[in-house]
Structure formats: C-alpha cells, structure tokens
Amino acid sequence: MELKTILLAEDDPKDAALTMEALQENNLLNTLVRVKDGAEALEYLEQKGQYSDRTPGLPAVLLLDLHMPKMDGLETLAVIRQSPELKRLPVVMLTSSQEEEDLIRSYDLGVNAYVVKPVDLNEFVGAIKQLGLFWGLINKHP
C-alpha cells in the first residue's frame, strides 16, 4: 500500500512544529510536508513553482489553517473545491477560531472536518495524533 503525503498549511512556526511532532509520534510513515500559506499550498497541489518536480498525486489530506497571510484557509478551500483536479481532496480546517461564522463558511465551502486547536498542549497533541491516524491511514478516497 502506497502511503500518501500529509500536507500541512500553517503559518505559525510553533503550531507547525507541534503538529508535525504529534504526527511523527504516531510513527506514521506518511511523508509530512509543510507550507506556510494558502498560495503555497495551491502551488504544491498544482505542482507549480518550487513544487513543479515533486512526485505527482494528491496528499492523503490537507490540514489547513484558517488564518494565514497571502491566502487564508477559506480562500484556499474555495479554490480547491472549484478545481476538477483537486475537488475530492480531503481538507481538514485546523484552526484556533471558534467563531460560528468560520465554521459555517468552512462547511459551506466543502471542508471535510473542522477541528479547533485545543489550548492545552496534551489535548492538542492527542487531537493531531487522531487526525493523522484517521486521514493518513484509515480513510480511503479517490
């Protein structure tokens, strides 16, 4: 079975490091790739710019932060869902926002899951481990 990449779009270096560490603690063999904003996530997904020579194929999941520079998570999600090549990509909004409007807008745009980052470090690590296991190993998608 070929293990697909897990793509993390997160601008905060601390949150990115914690997320990557939590995923690695599960001993997931999936390759983890971090991009810093929505525009870079789209470059990766569309194999453009610095990602033009990466191995073809979509990741197992995109863990997408809501608030990022250049292009935020909602804008990125809208582009993904409008693209025939990307629209089936599982996208999990991973955010600190508990705003009802953000939650509703994310689901209106077709997010697969909306996860609020817990403030407690142990809860955060536990949530990320569960996300990694489910989306990286258990979930099947085209």
PDB file of C-alpha atoms in Angstrom:
ATOM      1  CA  MET A   1       0.000   0.000   0.000  1.00  0.00           C
ATOM      2  CA  GLU A   2       1.388   3.384  -1.034  1.00  0.00           C
ATOM      3  CA  LEU A   3       1.308   5.938   1.770  1.00  0.00           C
ATOM      4  CA  LYS A   4       0.270   9.388   0.647  1.00  0.00           C
ATOM      5  CA  THR A   5       1.727  12.641   1.879  1.00  0.00           C
ATOM      6  CA  ILE A   6       0.067  14.671   4.620  1.00  0.00           C
ATOM      7  CA  LEU A   7       0.132  18.360   3.659  1.00  0.00           C
ATOM      8  CA  LEU A   8       0.078  20.964   6.437  1.00  0.00           C
ATOM      9  CA  ALA A   9      -0.651  24.606   5.578  1.00  0.00           C
ATOM     10  CA  GLU A  10       0.299  26.532   8.723  1.00  0.00           C
ATOM     11  CA  ASP A  11       1.982  29.923   9.003  1.00  0.00           C
ATOM     12  CA  ASP A  12       2.796  29.770  12.729  1.00  0.00           C
ATOM     13  CA  PRO A  13       6.165  28.014  13.205  1.00  0.00           C
ATOM     14  CA  LYS A  14       5.291  26.808  16.729  1.00  0.00           C
ATOM     15  CA  ASP A  15       1.934  25.332  15.706  1.00  0.00           C
ATOM     16  CA  ALA A  16       3.558  23.757  12.648  1.00  0.00           C
ATOM     17  CA  ALA A  17       6.337  22.186  14.729  1.00  0.00           C
ATOM     18  CA  LEU A  18       3.855  20.845  17.304  1.00  0.00           C
ATOM     19  CA  THR A  19       1.611  19.426  14.589  1.00  0.00           C
ATOM     20  CA  MET A  20       4.491  17.749  12.758  1.00  0.00           C
ATOM     21  CA  GLU A  21       5.869  16.342  16.027  1.00  0.00           C
ATOM     22  CA  ALA A  22       2.467  14.967  17.062  1.00  0.00           C
ATOM     23  CA  LEU A  23       2.032  13.274  13.688  1.00  0.00           C
ATOM     24  CA  GLN A  24       5.514  11.749  13.916  1.00  0.00           C
ATOM     25  CA  GLU A  25       4.851  10.472  17.463  1.00  0.00           C
ATOM     26  CA  ASN A  26       2.231   8.156  15.941  1.00  0.00           C
ATOM     27  CA  ASN A  27       5.011   6.562  13.897  1.00  0.00           C
ATOM     28  CA  LEU A  28       3.109   7.403  10.736  1.00  0.00           C
ATOM     29  CA  LEU A  29       5.220   6.578   7.734  1.00  0.00           C
ATOM     30  CA  ASN A  30       3.446   9.183   5.611  1.00  0.00           C
ATOM     31  CA  THR A  31       5.672  11.967   4.346  1.00  0.00           C
ATOM     32  CA  LEU A  32       4.820  15.250   6.053  1.00  0.00           C
ATOM     33  CA  VAL A  33       5.080  18.452   4.018  1.00  0.00           C
ATOM     34  CA  ARG A  34       4.562  21.922   5.488  1.00  0.00           C
ATOM     35  CA  VAL A  35       3.691  25.019   3.502  1.00  0.00           C
ATOM     36  CA  LYS A  36       3.323  28.474   5.039  1.00  0.00           C
ATOM     37  CA  ASP A  37       0.141  29.799   3.427  1.00  0.00           C
ATOM     38  CA  GLY A  38      -2.723  29.006   1.092  1.00  0.00           C
ATOM     39  CA  ALA A  39      -0.925  30.237  -2.008  1.00  0.00           C
ATOM     40  CA  GLU A  40       1.977  27.866  -1.344  1.00  0.00           C
ATOM     41  CA  ALA A  41      -0.481  25.026  -0.654  1.00  0.00           C
ATOM     42  CA  LEU A  42      -2.005  25.548  -4.101  1.00  0.00           C
ATOM     43  CA  GLU A  43       1.463  25.635  -5.687  1.00  0.00           C
ATOM     44  CA  TYR A  44       2.175  22.279  -4.060  1.00  0.00           C
ATOM     45  CA  LEU A  45      -1.159  20.763  -5.077  1.00  0.00           C
ATOM     46  CA  GLU A  46      -0.929  22.047  -8.651  1.00  0.00           C
ATOM     47  CA  GLN A  47       2.780  21.142  -8.946  1.00  0.00           C
ATOM     48  CA  LYS A  48       3.837  24.693  -9.781  1.00  0.00           C
ATOM     49  CA  GLY A  49       6.825  26.848  -8.847  1.00  0.00           C
ATOM     50  CA  GLN A  50       9.188  25.158  -6.413  1.00  0.00           C
ATOM     51  CA  TYR A  51       6.947  22.057  -6.448  1.00  0.00           C
ATOM     52  CA  SER A  52       6.932  21.544 -10.227  1.00  0.00           C
ATOM     53  CA  ASP A  53       9.192  18.493  -9.966  1.00  0.00           C
ATOM     54  CA  ARG A  54       7.569  16.790  -6.964  1.00  0.00           C
ATOM     55  CA  THR A  55       6.108  13.296  -7.285  1.00  0.00           C
ATOM     56  CA  PRO A  56       2.633  13.565  -8.866  1.00  0.00           C
ATOM     57  CA  GLY A  57      -0.509  12.833  -6.875  1.00  0.00           C
ATOM     58  CA  LEU A  58      -2.645  14.392  -4.193  1.00  0.00           C
ATOM     59  CA  PRO A  59      -1.881  14.110  -0.485  1.00  0.00           C
ATOM     60  CA  ALA A  60      -3.934  11.922   1.846  1.00  0.00           C
ATOM     61  CA  VAL A  61      -5.238  15.105   3.475  1.00  0.00           C
ATOM     62  CA  LEU A  62      -4.634  18.830   3.655  1.00  0.00           C
ATOM     63  CA  LEU A  63      -4.548  20.161   7.215  1.00  0.00           C
ATOM     64  CA  LEU A  64      -5.416  23.793   6.565  1.00  0.00           C
ATOM     65  CA  ASP A  65      -5.039  26.688   8.995  1.00  0.00           C
ATOM     66  CA  LEU A  66      -7.793  29.270   8.728  1.00  0.00           C
ATOM     67  CA  HIS A  67      -5.852  32.493   9.333  1.00  0.00           C
ATOM     68  CA  MET A  68      -2.747  32.767   7.133  1.00  0.00           C
ATOM     69  CA  PRO A  69      -1.057  35.526   5.133  1.00  0.00           C
ATOM     70  CA  LYS A  70      -1.345  35.869   1.336  1.00  0.00           C
ATOM     71  CA  MET A  71      -4.308  33.486   1.039  1.00  0.00           C
ATOM     72  CA  ASP A  72      -6.292  32.319   4.056  1.00  0.00           C
ATOM     73  CA  GLY A  73      -7.813  28.898   4.591  1.00  0.00           C
ATOM     74  CA  LEU A  74     -11.270  29.816   3.309  1.00  0.00           C
ATOM     75  CA  GLU A  75      -9.906  31.290   0.077  1.00  0.00           C
ATOM     76  CA  THR A  76      -7.702  28.239  -0.401  1.00  0.00           C
ATOM     77  CA  LEU A  77     -10.596  25.858   0.241  1.00  0.00           C
ATOM     78  CA  ALA A  78     -12.787  27.719  -2.269  1.00  0.00           C
ATOM     79  CA  VAL A  79     -10.145  27.336  -5.000  1.00  0.00           C
ATOM     80  CA  ILE A  80      -9.666  23.641  -4.181  1.00  0.00           C
ATOM     81  CA  ARG A  81     -13.385  22.877  -4.340  1.00  0.00           C
ATOM     82  CA  GLN A  82     -13.745  24.666  -7.696  1.00  0.00           C
ATOM     83  CA  SER A  83     -10.896  22.715  -9.286  1.00  0.00           C
ATOM     84  CA  PRO A  84     -11.838  19.483 -11.101  1.00  0.00           C
ATOM     85  CA  GLU A  85      -8.411  18.031 -10.240  1.00  0.00           C
ATOM     86  CA  LEU A  86      -8.476  18.967  -6.539  1.00  0.00           C
ATOM     87  CA  LYS A  87     -12.139  18.979  -5.501  1.00  0.00           C
ATOM     88  CA  ARG A  88     -12.083  15.480  -3.951  1.00  0.00           C
ATOM     89  CA  LEU A  89      -9.026  16.188  -1.774  1.00  0.00           C
ATOM     90  CA  PRO A  90      -9.882  15.714   1.916  1.00  0.00           C
ATOM     91  CA  VAL A  91      -9.420  19.043   3.698  1.00  0.00           C
ATOM     92  CA  VAL A  92      -9.435  19.487   7.466  1.00  0.00           C
ATOM     93  CA  MET A  93      -9.621  23.037   8.773  1.00  0.00           C
ATOM     94  CA  LEU A  94      -7.249  23.110  11.741  1.00  0.00           C
ATOM     95  CA  THR A  95      -7.745  26.418  13.494  1.00  0.00           C
ATOM     96  CA  SER A  96      -7.888  28.320  16.748  1.00  0.00           C
ATOM     97  CA  SER A  97     -11.110  30.034  15.632  1.00  0.00           C
ATOM     98  CA  GLN A  98     -14.249  29.063  17.483  1.00  0.00           C
ATOM     99  CA  GLU A  99     -16.328  31.588  15.541  1.00  0.00           C
ATOM    100  CA  GLU A 100     -19.604  30.101  14.329  1.00  0.00           C
ATOM    101  CA  GLU A 101     -19.284  32.107  11.099  1.00  0.00           C
ATOM    102  CA  ASP A 102     -15.910  30.488  10.293  1.00  0.00           C
ATOM    103  CA  LEU A 103     -17.332  27.030  10.989  1.00  0.00           C
ATOM    104  CA  ILE A 104     -20.400  27.588   8.795  1.00  0.00           C
ATOM    105  CA  ARG A 105     -18.398  29.167   5.965  1.00  0.00           C
ATOM    106  CA  SER A 106     -15.907  26.270   6.032  1.00  0.00           C
ATOM    107  CA  TYR A 107     -18.662  23.681   5.690  1.00  0.00           C
ATOM    108  CA  ASP A 108     -20.446  25.766   3.039  1.00  0.00           C
ATOM    109  CA  LEU A 109     -17.207  25.640   1.030  1.00  0.00           C
ATOM    110  CA  GLY A 110     -16.929  21.862   1.424  1.00  0.00           C
ATOM    111  CA  VAL A 111     -14.475  21.231   4.242  1.00  0.00           C
ATOM    112  CA  ASN A 112     -14.393  17.586   5.399  1.00  0.00           C
ATOM    113  CA  ALA A 113     -13.777  18.399   9.067  1.00  0.00           C
ATOM    114  CA  TYR A 114     -13.321  21.471  11.264  1.00  0.00           C
ATOM    115  CA  VAL A 115     -11.026  20.999  14.248  1.00  0.00           C
ATOM    116  CA  VAL A 116     -10.407  23.721  16.826  1.00  0.00           C
ATOM    117  CA  LYS A 117      -6.850  23.608  18.132  1.00  0.00           C
ATOM    118  CA  PRO A 118      -7.035  22.882  21.858  1.00  0.00           C
ATOM    119  CA  VAL A 119      -5.207  25.351  24.111  1.00  0.00           C
ATOM    120  CA  ASP A 120      -3.829  22.538  26.288  1.00  0.00           C
ATOM    121  CA  LEU A 121      -0.654  21.067  24.797  1.00  0.00           C
ATOM    122  CA  ASN A 122      -1.511  17.435  25.617  1.00  0.00           C
ATOM    123  CA  GLU A 123      -5.004  17.817  24.154  1.00  0.00           C
ATOM    124  CA  PHE A 124      -3.511  19.400  21.027  1.00  0.00           C
ATOM    125  CA  VAL A 125      -1.041  16.542  20.556  1.00  0.00           C
ATOM    126  CA  GLY A 126      -3.816  13.985  21.128  1.00  0.00           C
ATOM    127  CA  ALA A 127      -6.108  15.652  18.590  1.00  0.00           C
ATOM    128  CA  ILE A 128      -3.356  15.766  15.959  1.00  0.00           C
ATOM    129  CA  LYS A 129      -2.455  12.117  16.523  1.00  0.00           C
ATOM    130  CA  GLN A 130      -6.085  11.118  15.927  1.00  0.00           C
ATOM    131  CA  LEU A 131      -6.274  13.268  12.795  1.00  0.00           C
ATOM    132  CA  GLY A 132      -3.091  11.734  11.431  1.00  0.00           C
ATOM    133  CA  LEU A 133      -4.219   8.172  12.059  1.00  0.00           C
ATOM    134  CA  PHE A 134      -7.640   8.656  10.521  1.00  0.00           C
ATOM    135  CA  TRP A 135      -6.729  10.727   7.461  1.00  0.00           C
ATOM    136  CA  GLY A 136      -3.292   9.205   6.922  1.00  0.00           C
ATOM    137  CA  LEU A 137      -4.152   5.519   7.321  1.00  0.00           C
ATOM    138  CA  ILE A 138      -7.826   4.713   7.813  1.00  0.00           C
ATOM    139  CA  ASN A 139      -9.714   6.980   5.407  1.00  0.00           C
ATOM    140  CA  LYS A 140      -9.941   5.877   1.771  1.00  0.00           C
ATOM    141  CA  HIS A 141     -10.503   8.377  -1.022  1.00  0.00           C
ATOM    142  CA  PRO A 142     -10.019   8.537  -4.796  1.00  0.00           C
TER     143      PRO A 142
END
